[in-house]
C-alpha cells in the first residue's frame, strides 16, 4: 500500500505478528493474530489490537497515537505477507464493535482501488457474501487473493 | 542536467520489513482467547449460512 507502515516481527508462518505504534501517546505494542477457523474451510480470522497487560490482544482500546493510517497500512500489509504463504485461503475480519467494523469498512473503501489489484473483498450482508460495495453496512468481510478459485 | 544518485542501501535500510521472531507462537482455535473464539464462531455461522464466495 502507498501509506507508510511500521516494521513487523512475525512467527515463521506469518500468523502471529507484532509491531509498535509510535506517537504522542508513546510506543504502543500492537499484535495481529491470524487464527485458522479449524473447520476445514480455509478461512482465518484476523484479530488486531493493543497488547494488554495480560499479554493478550485488547481490540477495544483506542490508542489516539495519531497514526491510524500507518497502523492500518501495517495491518493490511500483514495480509500481503499471509497470502504469500497461504494463497488459496480466506481472511475473515469483523470489528469487535459496530464502530470498529465501520472503521474497517472505511479503511477498505479508502483503499479499494489498490486492494482490488491483488485481492477480492466480500462483505456479509443479508445472510449473503457479496463483492464489497462502497457505502454498505456489512457485518464482516472476507478477503482472498485474486485469481484463486476462478475469481 | 542534474544527476540523482539513488542510495539503494539506505533505501533498503529505511524500508519497513517483516523479521521472523522464533519466540512468537501461532494460535489455534483451541488456544485462542475467548474474544477471538467468539469472532470465529460468528464467522463459522456466516459460512454455514452462506457458504464461501465462489
mmCIF file with all atom_site columns, N, CA and C in Angstrom, chain A residues 5-16 18 33 35-39 41 43 45 47 56-57 59 81 90 92 94 96 122 124 127 129 139-140 142 144, chain B residues 13-33 35-37 39-47 49-54:
data_model
loop_
_atom_site.group_PDB
_atom_site.id
_atom_site.type_symbol
_atom_site.label_atom_id
_atom_site.label_alt_id
_atom_site.label_comp_id
_atom_site.label_asym_id
_atom_site.label_entity_id
_atom_site.label_seq_id
_atom_site.pdbx_PDB_ins_code
_atom_site.Cartn_x
_atom_site.Cartn_y
_atom_site.Cartn_z
_atom_site.occupancy
_atom_site.B_iso_or_equiv
_atom_site.pdbx_formal_charge
_atom_site.auth_seq_id
_atom_site.auth_comp_id
_atom_site.auth_asym_id
_atom_site.auth_atom_id
_atom_site.pdbx_PDB_model_num
ATOM 1   N N  . UNK A 1 5   ? 4.271   2.469   6.748  1.00 0.00 ? 5   UNK A N  1
ATOM 2   C CA . UNK A 1 5   ? 3.905   1.412   7.680  1.00 0.00 ? 5   UNK A CA 1
ATOM 3   C C  . UNK A 1 5   ? 5.082   1.119   8.606  1.00 0.00 ? 5   UNK A C  1
ATOM 4   N N  . UNK A 1 6   ? 4.787   0.370   9.657  1.00 0.00 ? 6   UNK A N  1
ATOM 5   C CA . UNK A 1 6   ? 5.816   0.021   10.635 1.00 0.00 ? 6   UNK A CA 1
ATOM 6   C C  . UNK A 1 6   ? 6.488   -1.302  10.269 1.00 0.00 ? 6   UNK A C  1
ATOM 7   N N  . UNK A 1 7   ? 7.726   -1.483  10.726 1.00 0.00 ? 7   UNK A N  1
ATOM 8   C CA . UNK A 1 7   ? 8.383   -2.784  10.617 1.00 0.00 ? 7   UNK A CA 1
ATOM 9   C C  . UNK A 1 7   ? 7.702   -3.758  11.570 1.00 0.00 ? 7   UNK A C  1
ATOM 10  N N  . UNK A 1 8   ? 7.690   -5.026  11.174 1.00 0.00 ? 8   UNK A N  1
ATOM 11  C CA . UNK A 1 8   ? 6.909   -6.032  11.885 1.00 0.00 ? 8   UNK A CA 1
ATOM 12  C C  . UNK A 1 8   ? 7.796   -7.204  12.260 1.00 0.00 ? 8   UNK A C  1
ATOM 13  N N  . UNK A 1 9   ? 7.518   -7.816  13.414 1.00 0.00 ? 9   UNK A N  1
ATOM 14  C CA . UNK A 1 9   ? 8.123   -9.107  13.764 1.00 0.00 ? 9   UNK A CA 1
ATOM 15  C C  . UNK A 1 9   ? 7.039   -10.161 13.648 1.00 0.00 ? 9   UNK A C  1
ATOM 16  N N  . UNK A 1 10  ? 7.379   -11.325 13.106 1.00 0.00 ? 10  UNK A N  1
ATOM 17  C CA . UNK A 1 10  ? 6.353   -12.331 12.838 1.00 0.00 ? 10  UNK A CA 1
ATOM 18  C C  . UNK A 1 10  ? 6.843   -13.719 13.187 1.00 0.00 ? 10  UNK A C  1
ATOM 19  N N  . UNK A 1 11  ? 5.882   -14.604 13.482 1.00 0.00 ? 11  UNK A N  1
ATOM 20  C CA . UNK A 1 11  ? 6.222   -16.019 13.628 1.00 0.00 ? 11  UNK A CA 1
ATOM 21  C C  . UNK A 1 11  ? 6.576   -16.564 12.243 1.00 0.00 ? 11  UNK A C  1
ATOM 22  N N  . UNK A 1 12  ? 7.190   -17.736 12.211 1.00 0.00 ? 12  UNK A N  1
ATOM 23  C CA . UNK A 1 12  ? 7.681   -18.270 10.936 1.00 0.00 ? 12  UNK A CA 1
ATOM 24  C C  . UNK A 1 12  ? 6.552   -18.462 9.923  1.00 0.00 ? 12  UNK A C  1
ATOM 25  N N  . UNK A 1 13  ? 5.362   -18.755 10.405 1.00 0.00 ? 13  UNK A N  1
ATOM 26  C CA . UNK A 1 13  ? 4.239   -18.989 9.484  1.00 0.00 ? 13  UNK A CA 1
ATOM 27  C C  . UNK A 1 13  ? 3.503   -17.694 9.141  1.00 0.00 ? 13  UNK A C  1
ATOM 28  N N  . UNK A 1 14  ? 3.955   -16.581 9.708  1.00 0.00 ? 14  UNK A N  1
ATOM 29  C CA . UNK A 1 14  ? 3.355   -15.256 9.479  1.00 0.00 ? 14  UNK A CA 1
ATOM 30  C C  . UNK A 1 14  ? 1.908   -15.179 9.969  1.00 0.00 ? 14  UNK A C  1
ATOM 31  N N  . UNK A 1 15  ? 1.595   -15.936 11.013 1.00 0.00 ? 15  UNK A N  1
ATOM 32  C CA . UNK A 1 15  ? 0.240   -15.908 11.570 1.00 0.00 ? 15  UNK A CA 1
ATOM 33  C C  . UNK A 1 15  ? 0.171   -15.092 12.864 1.00 0.00 ? 15  UNK A C  1
ATOM 34  N N  . UNK A 1 16  ? 1.309   -14.809 13.451 1.00 0.00 ? 16  UNK A N  1
ATOM 35  C CA . UNK A 1 16  ? 1.362   -14.033 14.698 1.00 0.00 ? 16  UNK A CA 1
ATOM 36  C C  . UNK A 1 16  ? 2.365   -12.903 14.461 1.00 0.00 ? 16  UNK A C  1
ATOM 37  N N  . UNK A 1 18  ? 3.786   -8.748  15.415 1.00 0.00 ? 18  UNK A N  1
ATOM 38  C CA . UNK A 1 18  ? 3.814   -7.636  16.377 1.00 0.00 ? 18  UNK A CA 1
ATOM 39  C C  . UNK A 1 18  ? 4.539   -6.435  15.786 1.00 0.00 ? 18  UNK A C  1
ATOM 40  N N  . UNK A 1 33  ? -3.174  -11.301 15.125 1.00 0.00 ? 33  UNK A N  1
ATOM 41  C CA . UNK A 1 33  ? -3.278  -12.760 15.250 1.00 0.00 ? 33  UNK A CA 1
ATOM 42  C C  . UNK A 1 33  ? -4.136  -13.264 14.114 1.00 0.00 ? 33  UNK A C  1
ATOM 43  N N  . UNK A 1 35  ? -5.853  -16.546 12.952 1.00 0.00 ? 35  UNK A N  1
ATOM 44  C CA . UNK A 1 35  ? -6.157  -17.847 13.553 1.00 0.00 ? 35  UNK A CA 1
ATOM 45  C C  . UNK A 1 35  ? -7.050  -18.657 12.607 1.00 0.00 ? 35  UNK A C  1
ATOM 46  N N  . UNK A 1 36  ? -6.635  -19.894 12.288 1.00 0.00 ? 36  UNK A N  1
ATOM 47  C CA . UNK A 1 36  ? -7.480  -20.714 11.409 1.00 0.00 ? 36  UNK A CA 1
ATOM 48  C C  . UNK A 1 36  ? -8.826  -21.028 12.052 1.00 0.00 ? 36  UNK A C  1
ATOM 49  N N  . UNK A 1 37  ? -9.879  -21.026 11.231 1.00 0.00 ? 37  UNK A N  1
ATOM 50  C CA . UNK A 1 37  ? -11.214 -21.365 11.744 1.00 0.00 ? 37  UNK A CA 1
ATOM 51  C C  . UNK A 1 37  ? -11.239 -22.782 12.316 1.00 0.00 ? 37  UNK A C  1
ATOM 52  N N  . UNK A 1 38  ? -10.387 -23.664 11.769 1.00 0.00 ? 38  UNK A N  1
ATOM 53  C CA . UNK A 1 38  ? -10.315 -25.023 12.305 1.00 0.00 ? 38  UNK A CA 1
ATOM 54  C C  . UNK A 1 38  ? -11.472 -25.900 11.893 1.00 0.00 ? 38  UNK A C  1
ATOM 55  N N  . UNK A 1 39  ? -12.194 -25.500 10.844 1.00 0.00 ? 39  UNK A N  1
ATOM 56  C CA . UNK A 1 39  ? -13.317 -26.324 10.384 1.00 0.00 ? 39  UNK A CA 1
ATOM 57  C C  . UNK A 1 39  ? -13.118 -26.780 8.939  1.00 0.00 ? 39  UNK A C  1
ATOM 58  N N  . UNK A 1 41  ? -12.457 -24.998 6.411  1.00 0.00 ? 41  UNK A N  1
ATOM 59  C CA . UNK A 1 41  ? -12.980 -24.064 5.405  1.00 0.00 ? 41  UNK A CA 1
ATOM 60  C C  . UNK A 1 41  ? -11.871 -23.285 4.695  1.00 0.00 ? 41  UNK A C  1
ATOM 61  N N  . UNK A 1 43  ? -10.614 -20.697 6.013  1.00 0.00 ? 43  UNK A N  1
ATOM 62  C CA . UNK A 1 43  ? -10.784 -19.309 6.471  1.00 0.00 ? 43  UNK A CA 1
ATOM 63  C C  . UNK A 1 43  ? -9.956  -19.087 7.738  1.00 0.00 ? 43  UNK A C  1
ATOM 64  N N  . UNK A 1 45  ? -9.316  -16.107 10.855 1.00 0.00 ? 45  UNK A N  1
ATOM 65  C CA . UNK A 1 45  ? -9.763  -14.860 11.468 1.00 0.00 ? 45  UNK A CA 1
ATOM 66  C C  . UNK A 1 45  ? -8.568  -13.938 11.708 1.00 0.00 ? 45  UNK A C  1
ATOM 67  N N  . UNK A 1 47  ? -7.385  -10.945 13.845 1.00 0.00 ? 47  UNK A N  1
ATOM 68  C CA . UNK A 1 47  ? -7.676  -10.120 15.012 1.00 0.00 ? 47  UNK A CA 1
ATOM 69  C C  . UNK A 1 47  ? -6.506  -9.179  15.231 1.00 0.00 ? 47  UNK A C  1
ATOM 70  N N  . UNK A 1 56  ? -2.507  -10.441 26.196 1.00 0.00 ? 56  UNK A N  1
ATOM 71  C CA . UNK A 1 56  ? -3.474  -10.764 25.145 1.00 0.00 ? 56  UNK A CA 1
ATOM 72  C C  . UNK A 1 56  ? -3.874  -9.505  24.371 1.00 0.00 ? 56  UNK A C  1
ATOM 73  N N  . UNK A 1 57  ? -4.536  -9.740  23.252 1.00 0.00 ? 57  UNK A N  1
ATOM 74  C CA . UNK A 1 57  ? -4.989  -8.623  22.417 1.00 0.00 ? 57  UNK A CA 1
ATOM 75  C C  . UNK A 1 57  ? -6.170  -7.920  23.089 1.00 0.00 ? 57  UNK A C  1
ATOM 76  N N  . UNK A 1 59  ? -8.735  -5.490  21.686 1.00 0.00 ? 59  UNK A N  1
ATOM 77  C CA . UNK A 1 59  ? -9.114  -4.828  20.433 1.00 0.00 ? 59  UNK A CA 1
ATOM 78  C C  . UNK A 1 59  ? -10.181 -3.765  20.640 1.00 0.00 ? 59  UNK A C  1
ATOM 79  N N  . UNK A 1 81  ? 1.630   -10.453 3.280  1.00 0.00 ? 81  UNK A N  1
ATOM 80  C CA . UNK A 1 81  ? 2.571   -11.492 3.728  1.00 0.00 ? 81  UNK A CA 1
ATOM 81  C C  . UNK A 1 81  ? 1.850   -12.825 3.878  1.00 0.00 ? 81  UNK A C  1
ATOM 82  N N  . UNK A 1 90  ? -8.838  -17.772 2.824  1.00 0.00 ? 90  UNK A N  1
ATOM 83  C CA . UNK A 1 90  ? -9.602  -16.546 3.042  1.00 0.00 ? 90  UNK A CA 1
ATOM 84  C C  . UNK A 1 90  ? -9.191  -15.915 4.367  1.00 0.00 ? 90  UNK A C  1
ATOM 85  N N  . UNK A 1 92  ? -10.849 -13.632 7.222  1.00 0.00 ? 92  UNK A N  1
ATOM 86  C CA . UNK A 1 92  ? -12.125 -13.130 7.733  1.00 0.00 ? 92  UNK A CA 1
ATOM 87  C C  . UNK A 1 92  ? -11.823 -12.012 8.726  1.00 0.00 ? 92  UNK A C  1
ATOM 88  N N  . UNK A 1 94  ? -13.831 -8.979  11.230 1.00 0.00 ? 94  UNK A N  1
ATOM 89  C CA . UNK A 1 94  ? -15.010 -8.284  11.732 1.00 0.00 ? 94  UNK A CA 1
ATOM 90  C C  . UNK A 1 94  ? -14.563 -7.483  12.943 1.00 0.00 ? 94  UNK A C  1
ATOM 91  N N  . UNK A 1 96  ? -14.726 -5.632  16.639 1.00 0.00 ? 96  UNK A N  1
ATOM 92  C CA . UNK A 1 96  ? -15.272 -6.087  17.916 1.00 0.00 ? 96  UNK A CA 1
ATOM 93  C C  . UNK A 1 96  ? -16.535 -5.313  18.272 1.00 0.00 ? 96  UNK A C  1
ATOM 94  N N  . UNK A 1 122 ? -15.106 -9.387  0.008  1.00 0.00 ? 122 UNK A N  1
ATOM 95  C CA . UNK A 1 122 ? -16.532 -9.665  0.106  1.00 0.00 ? 122 UNK A CA 1
ATOM 96  C C  . UNK A 1 122 ? -17.043 -9.095  1.424  1.00 0.00 ? 122 UNK A C  1
ATOM 97  N N  . UNK A 1 124 ? -20.421 -9.364  4.209  1.00 0.00 ? 124 UNK A N  1
ATOM 98  C CA . UNK A 1 124 ? -21.577 -10.189 4.585  1.00 0.00 ? 124 UNK A CA 1
ATOM 99  C C  . UNK A 1 124 ? -22.755 -9.271  4.842  1.00 0.00 ? 124 UNK A C  1
ATOM 100 N N  . UNK A 1 127 ? -27.324 -12.074 5.034  1.00 0.00 ? 127 UNK A N  1
ATOM 101 C CA . UNK A 1 127 ? -27.028 -13.517 5.006  1.00 0.00 ? 127 UNK A CA 1
ATOM 102 C C  . UNK A 1 127 ? -26.372 -13.996 3.719  1.00 0.00 ? 127 UNK A C  1
ATOM 103 N N  . UNK A 1 129 ? -22.687 -13.491 1.175  1.00 0.00 ? 129 UNK A N  1
ATOM 104 C CA . UNK A 1 129 ? -21.396 -12.861 0.871  1.00 0.00 ? 129 UNK A CA 1
ATOM 105 C C  . UNK A 1 129 ? -21.491 -12.232 -0.513 1.00 0.00 ? 129 UNK A C  1
ATOM 106 N N  . UNK A 1 139 ? -21.579 -6.706  7.967  1.00 0.00 ? 139 UNK A N  1
ATOM 107 C CA . UNK A 1 139 ? -21.323 -7.260  9.308  1.00 0.00 ? 139 UNK A CA 1
ATOM 108 C C  . UNK A 1 139 ? -19.895 -7.766  9.438  1.00 0.00 ? 139 UNK A C  1
ATOM 109 N N  . UNK A 1 140 ? -19.327 -8.226  8.322  1.00 0.00 ? 140 UNK A N  1
ATOM 110 C CA . UNK A 1 140 ? -17.980 -8.815  8.345  1.00 0.00 ? 140 UNK A CA 1
ATOM 111 C C  . UNK A 1 140 ? -17.439 -8.848  6.915  1.00 0.00 ? 140 UNK A C  1
ATOM 112 N N  . UNK A 1 142 ? -14.651 -10.864 4.035  1.00 0.00 ? 142 UNK A N  1
ATOM 113 C CA . UNK A 1 142 ? -13.762 -11.955 3.636  1.00 0.00 ? 142 UNK A CA 1
ATOM 114 C C  . UNK A 1 142 ? -12.861 -11.423 2.531  1.00 0.00 ? 142 UNK A C  1
ATOM 115 N N  . UNK A 1 144 ? -9.804  -12.602 -0.260 1.00 0.00 ? 144 UNK A N  1
ATOM 116 C CA . UNK A 1 144 ? -8.997  -13.669 -0.861 1.00 0.00 ? 144 UNK A CA 1
ATOM 117 C C  . UNK A 1 144 ? -8.149  -13.074 -1.975 1.00 0.00 ? 144 UNK A C  1
ATOM 118 N N  . UNK B 2 13  ? 17.496  0.040   4.021  1.00 0.00 ? 13  UNK B N  1
ATOM 119 C CA . UNK B 2 13  ? 17.535  0.114   5.489  1.00 0.00 ? 13  UNK B CA 1
ATOM 120 C C  . UNK B 2 13  ? 16.275  0.797   6.030  1.00 0.00 ? 13  UNK B C  1
ATOM 121 N N  . UNK B 2 14  ? 15.769  1.799   5.287  1.00 0.00 ? 14  UNK B N  1
ATOM 122 C CA . UNK B 2 14  ? 14.612  2.554   5.762  1.00 0.00 ? 14  UNK B CA 1
ATOM 123 C C  . UNK B 2 14  ? 13.296  1.813   5.526  1.00 0.00 ? 14  UNK B C  1
ATOM 124 N N  . UNK B 2 15  ? 13.256  0.907   4.547  1.00 0.00 ? 15  UNK B N  1
ATOM 125 C CA . UNK B 2 15  ? 12.002  0.255   4.197  1.00 0.00 ? 15  UNK B CA 1
ATOM 126 C C  . UNK B 2 15  ? 11.514  -0.613  5.358  1.00 0.00 ? 15  UNK B C  1
ATOM 127 N N  . UNK B 2 16  ? 10.216  -0.513  5.691  1.00 0.00 ? 16  UNK B N  1
ATOM 128 C CA . UNK B 2 16  ? 9.701   -1.377  6.746  1.00 0.00 ? 16  UNK B CA 1
ATOM 129 C C  . UNK B 2 16  ? 9.838   -2.824  6.331  1.00 0.00 ? 16  UNK B C  1
ATOM 130 N N  . UNK B 2 17  ? 10.160  -3.683  7.265  1.00 0.00 ? 17  UNK B N  1
ATOM 131 C CA . UNK B 2 17  ? 10.361  -5.074  6.885  1.00 0.00 ? 17  UNK B CA 1
ATOM 132 C C  . UNK B 2 17  ? 9.688   -6.006  7.891  1.00 0.00 ? 17  UNK B C  1
ATOM 133 N N  . UNK B 2 18  ? 9.532   -7.253  7.471  1.00 0.00 ? 18  UNK B N  1
ATOM 134 C CA . UNK B 2 18  ? 8.988   -8.276  8.349  1.00 0.00 ? 18  UNK B CA 1
ATOM 135 C C  . UNK B 2 18  ? 10.133  -9.183  8.767  1.00 0.00 ? 18  UNK B C  1
ATOM 136 N N  . UNK B 2 19  ? 10.396  -9.215  10.071 1.00 0.00 ? 19  UNK B N  1
ATOM 137 C CA . UNK B 2 19  ? 11.501  -10.028 10.589 1.00 0.00 ? 19  UNK B CA 1
ATOM 138 C C  . UNK B 2 19  ? 10.913  -11.214 11.345 1.00 0.00 ? 19  UNK B C  1
ATOM 139 N N  . UNK B 2 20  ? 11.432  -12.393 11.095 1.00 0.00 ? 20  UNK B N  1
ATOM 140 C CA . UNK B 2 20  ? 10.928  -13.588 11.791 1.00 0.00 ? 20  UNK B CA 1
ATOM 141 C C  . UNK B 2 20  ? 11.454  -13.611 13.225 1.00 0.00 ? 20  UNK B C  1
ATOM 142 N N  . UNK B 2 21  ? 10.533  -13.783 14.153 1.00 0.00 ? 21  UNK B N  1
ATOM 143 C CA . UNK B 2 21  ? 10.874  -13.881 15.572 1.00 0.00 ? 21  UNK B CA 1
ATOM 144 C C  . UNK B 2 21  ? 10.409  -15.253 16.058 1.00 0.00 ? 21  UNK B C  1
ATOM 145 N N  . UNK B 2 22  ? 11.368  -16.118 16.362 1.00 0.00 ? 22  UNK B N  1
ATOM 146 C CA . UNK B 2 22  ? 11.022  -17.506 16.719 1.00 0.00 ? 22  UNK B CA 1
ATOM 147 C C  . UNK B 2 22  ? 10.271  -17.604 18.043 1.00 0.00 ? 22  UNK B C  1
ATOM 148 N N  . UNK B 2 23  ? 10.305  -16.530 18.853 1.00 0.00 ? 23  UNK B N  1
ATOM 149 C CA . UNK B 2 23  ? 9.580   -16.555 20.131 1.00 0.00 ? 23  UNK B CA 1
ATOM 150 C C  . UNK B 2 23  ? 8.074   -16.380 19.938 1.00 0.00 ? 23  UNK B C  1
ATOM 151 N N  . UNK B 2 24  ? 7.678   -15.887 18.765 1.00 0.00 ? 24  UNK B N  1
ATOM 152 C CA . UNK B 2 24  ? 6.247   -15.695 18.519 1.00 0.00 ? 24  UNK B CA 1
ATOM 153 C C  . UNK B 2 24  ? 5.633   -17.013 18.081 1.00 0.00 ? 24  UNK B C  1
ATOM 154 N N  . UNK B 2 25  ? 4.610   -17.435 18.794 1.00 0.00 ? 25  UNK B N  1
ATOM 155 C CA . UNK B 2 25  ? 3.972   -18.732 18.522 1.00 0.00 ? 25  UNK B CA 1
ATOM 156 C C  . UNK B 2 25  ? 2.587   -18.525 17.924 1.00 0.00 ? 25  UNK B C  1
ATOM 157 N N  . UNK B 2 26  ? 2.221   -19.423 17.025 1.00 0.00 ? 26  UNK B N  1
ATOM 158 C CA . UNK B 2 26  ? 0.902   -19.348 16.412 1.00 0.00 ? 26  UNK B CA 1
ATOM 159 C C  . UNK B 2 26  ? -0.193  -19.739 17.399 1.00 0.00 ? 26  UNK B C  1
ATOM 160 N N  . UNK B 2 27  ? -1.408  -19.312 17.064 1.00 0.00 ? 27  UNK B N  1
ATOM 161 C CA . UNK B 2 27  ? -2.568  -19.603 17.901 1.00 0.00 ? 27  UNK B CA 1
ATOM 162 C C  . UNK B 2 27  ? -3.545  -20.462 17.087 1.00 0.00 ? 27  UNK B C  1
ATOM 163 N N  . UNK B 2 28  ? -4.118  -21.456 17.743 1.00 0.00 ? 28  UNK B N  1
ATOM 164 C CA . UNK B 2 28  ? -5.170  -22.255 17.096 1.00 0.00 ? 28  UNK B CA 1
ATOM 165 C C  . UNK B 2 28  ? -6.514  -21.834 17.682 1.00 0.00 ? 28  UNK B C  1
ATOM 166 N N  . UNK B 2 29  ? -7.598  -22.361 17.112 1.00 0.00 ? 29  UNK B N  1
ATOM 167 C CA . UNK B 2 29  ? -8.927  -22.067 17.674 1.00 0.00 ? 29  UNK B CA 1
ATOM 168 C C  . UNK B 2 29  ? -8.948  -22.460 19.153 1.00 0.00 ? 29  UNK B C  1
ATOM 169 N N  . UNK B 2 30  ? -8.374  -23.620 19.457 1.00 0.00 ? 30  UNK B N  1
ATOM 170 C CA . UNK B 2 30  ? -8.426  -24.129 20.832 1.00 0.00 ? 30  UNK B CA 1
ATOM 171 C C  . UNK B 2 30  ? -7.633  -23.249 21.799 1.00 0.00 ? 30  UNK B C  1
ATOM 172 N N  . UNK B 2 31  ? -6.532  -22.680 21.344 1.00 0.00 ? 31  UNK B N  1
ATOM 173 C CA . UNK B 2 31  ? -5.701  -21.887 22.260 1.00 0.00 ? 31  UNK B CA 1
ATOM 174 C C  . UNK B 2 31  ? -6.015  -20.385 22.179 1.00 0.00 ? 31  UNK B C  1
ATOM 175 N N  . UNK B 2 32  ? -6.956  -20.008 21.332 1.00 0.00 ? 32  UNK B N  1
ATOM 176 C CA . UNK B 2 32  ? -7.253  -18.577 21.146 1.00 0.00 ? 32  UNK B CA 1
ATOM 177 C C  . UNK B 2 32  ? -8.006  -18.011 22.348 1.00 0.00 ? 32  UNK B C  1
ATOM 178 N N  . UNK B 2 33  ? -7.792  -16.723 22.639 1.00 0.00 ? 33  UNK B N  1
ATOM 179 C CA . UNK B 2 33  ? -8.586  -16.084 23.699 1.00 0.00 ? 33  UNK B CA 1
ATOM 180 C C  . UNK B 2 33  ? -10.079 -16.070 23.310 1.00 0.00 ? 33  UNK B C  1
ATOM 181 N N  . UNK B 2 35  ? -12.349 -13.836 23.028 1.00 0.00 ? 35  UNK B N  1
ATOM 182 C CA . UNK B 2 35  ? -12.880 -12.848 22.078 1.00 0.00 ? 35  UNK B CA 1
ATOM 183 C C  . UNK B 2 35  ? -12.631 -13.290 20.627 1.00 0.00 ? 35  UNK B C  1
ATOM 184 N N  . UNK B 2 36  ? -11.519 -13.990 20.397 1.00 0.00 ? 36  UNK B N  1
ATOM 185 C CA . UNK B 2 36  ? -11.244 -14.483 19.036 1.00 0.00 ? 36  UNK B CA 1
ATOM 186 C C  . UNK B 2 36  ? -12.116 -15.702 18.739 1.00 0.00 ? 36  UNK B C  1
ATOM 187 N N  . UNK B 2 37  ? -12.288 -16.573 19.744 1.00 0.00 ? 37  UNK B N  1
ATOM 188 C CA . UNK B 2 37  ? -13.199 -17.718 19.549 1.00 0.00 ? 37  UNK B CA 1
ATOM 189 C C  . UNK B 2 37  ? -14.594 -17.223 19.183 1.00 0.00 ? 37  UNK B C  1
ATOM 190 N N  . UNK B 2 39  ? -15.442 -14.471 17.680 1.00 0.00 ? 39  UNK B N  1
ATOM 191 C CA . UNK B 2 39  ? -15.458 -13.981 16.291 1.00 0.00 ? 39  UNK B CA 1
ATOM 192 C C  . UNK B 2 39  ? -15.452 -15.146 15.305 1.00 0.00 ? 39  UNK B C  1
ATOM 193 N N  . UNK B 2 40  ? -14.632 -16.151 15.598 1.00 0.00 ? 40  UNK B N  1
ATOM 194 C CA . UNK B 2 40  ? -14.568 -17.310 14.701 1.00 0.00 ? 40  UNK B CA 1
ATOM 195 C C  . UNK B 2 40  ? -15.914 -18.034 14.686 1.00 0.00 ? 40  UNK B C  1
ATOM 196 N N  . UNK B 2 41  ? -16.535 -18.156 15.870 1.00 0.00 ? 41  UNK B N  1
ATOM 197 C CA . UNK B 2 41  ? -17.850 -18.820 15.933 1.00 0.00 ? 41  UNK B CA 1
ATOM 198 C C  . UNK B 2 41  ? -18.855 -18.070 15.062 1.00 0.00 ? 41  UNK B C  1
ATOM 199 N N  . UNK B 2 42  ? -18.810 -16.732 15.129 1.00 0.00 ? 42  UNK B N  1
ATOM 200 C CA . UNK B 2 42  ? -19.718 -15.914 14.317 1.00 0.00 ? 42  UNK B CA 1
ATOM 201 C C  . UNK B 2 42  ? -19.410 -16.117 12.816 1.00 0.00 ? 42  UNK B C  1
ATOM 202 N N  . UNK B 2 43  ? -18.116 -16.134 12.490 1.00 0.00 ? 43  UNK B N  1
ATOM 203 C CA . UNK B 2 43  ? -17.714 -16.341 11.099 1.00 0.00 ? 43  UNK B CA 1
ATOM 204 C C  . UNK B 2 43  ? -18.104 -17.724 10.603 1.00 0.00 ? 43  UNK B C  1
ATOM 205 N N  . UNK B 2 44  ? -17.965 -18.732 11.465 1.00 0.00 ? 44  UNK B N  1
ATOM 206 C CA . UNK B 2 44  ? -18.367 -20.093 11.091 1.00 0.00 ? 44  UNK B CA 1
ATOM 207 C C  . UNK B 2 44  ? -19.861 -20.134 10.775 1.00 0.00 ? 44  UNK B C  1
ATOM 208 N N  . UNK B 2 45  ? -20.653 -19.399 11.600 1.00 0.00 ? 45  UNK B N  1
ATOM 209 C CA . UNK B 2 45  ? -22.111 -19.364 11.354 1.00 0.00 ? 45  UNK B CA 1
ATOM 210 C C  . UNK B 2 45  ? -22.402 -18.723 10.001 1.00 0.00 ? 45  UNK B C  1
ATOM 211 N N  . UNK B 2 46  ? -21.698 -17.636 9.694  1.00 0.00 ? 46  UNK B N  1
ATOM 212 C CA . UNK B 2 46  ? -21.913 -16.956 8.403  1.00 0.00 ? 46  UNK B CA 1
ATOM 213 C C  . UNK B 2 46  ? -21.590 -17.899 7.246  1.00 0.00 ? 46  UNK B C  1
ATOM 214 N N  . UNK B 2 47  ? -20.500 -18.661 7.410  1.00 0.00 ? 47  UNK B N  1
ATOM 215 C CA . UNK B 2 47  ? -20.112 -19.588 6.342  1.00 0.00 ? 47  UNK B CA 1
ATOM 216 C C  . UNK B 2 47  ? -21.112 -20.745 6.258  1.00 0.00 ? 47  UNK B C  1
ATOM 217 N N  . UNK B 2 49  ? -24.258 -20.475 6.875  1.00 0.00 ? 49  UNK B N  1
ATOM 218 C CA . UNK B 2 49  ? -25.468 -19.915 6.234  1.00 0.00 ? 49  UNK B CA 1
ATOM 219 C C  . UNK B 2 49  ? -25.229 -19.691 4.738  1.00 0.00 ? 49  UNK B C  1
ATOM 220 N N  . UNK B 2 50  ? -24.120 -19.042 4.428  1.00 0.00 ? 50  UNK B N  1
ATOM 221 C CA . UNK B 2 50  ? -23.937 -18.525 3.061  1.00 0.00 ? 50  UNK B CA 1
ATOM 222 C C  . UNK B 2 50  ? -22.854 -19.260 2.272  1.00 0.00 ? 50  UNK B C  1
ATOM 223 N N  . UNK B 2 51  ? -22.168 -20.205 2.909  1.00 0.00 ? 51  UNK B N  1
ATOM 224 C CA . UNK B 2 51  ? -21.039 -20.841 2.222  1.00 0.00 ? 51  UNK B CA 1
ATOM 225 C C  . UNK B 2 51  ? -19.897 -19.854 2.074  1.00 0.00 ? 51  UNK B C  1
ATOM 226 N N  . UNK B 2 52  ? -18.911 -20.214 1.290  1.00 0.00 ? 52  UNK B N  1
ATOM 227 C CA . UNK B 2 52  ? -17.823 -19.290 0.960  1.00 0.00 ? 52  UNK B CA 1
ATOM 228 C C  . UNK B 2 52  ? -18.066 -18.741 -0.444 1.00 0.00 ? 52  UNK B C  1
ATOM 229 N N  . UNK B 2 53  ? -17.642 -17.512 -0.707 1.00 0.00 ? 53  UNK B N  1
ATOM 230 C CA . UNK B 2 53  ? -17.839 -16.963 -2.051 1.00 0.00 ? 53  UNK B CA 1
ATOM 231 C C  . UNK B 2 53  ? -17.177 -17.843 -3.109 1.00 0.00 ? 53  UNK B C  1
ATOM 232 N N  . UNK B 2 54  ? -17.846 -17.976 -4.242 1.00 0.00 ? 54  UNK B N  1
ATOM 233 C CA . UNK B 2 54  ? -17.296 -18.791 -5.346 1.00 0.00 ? 54  UNK B CA 1
ATOM 234 C C  . UNK B 2 54  ? -16.303 -17.966 -6.151 1.00 0.00 ? 54  UNK B C  1
#
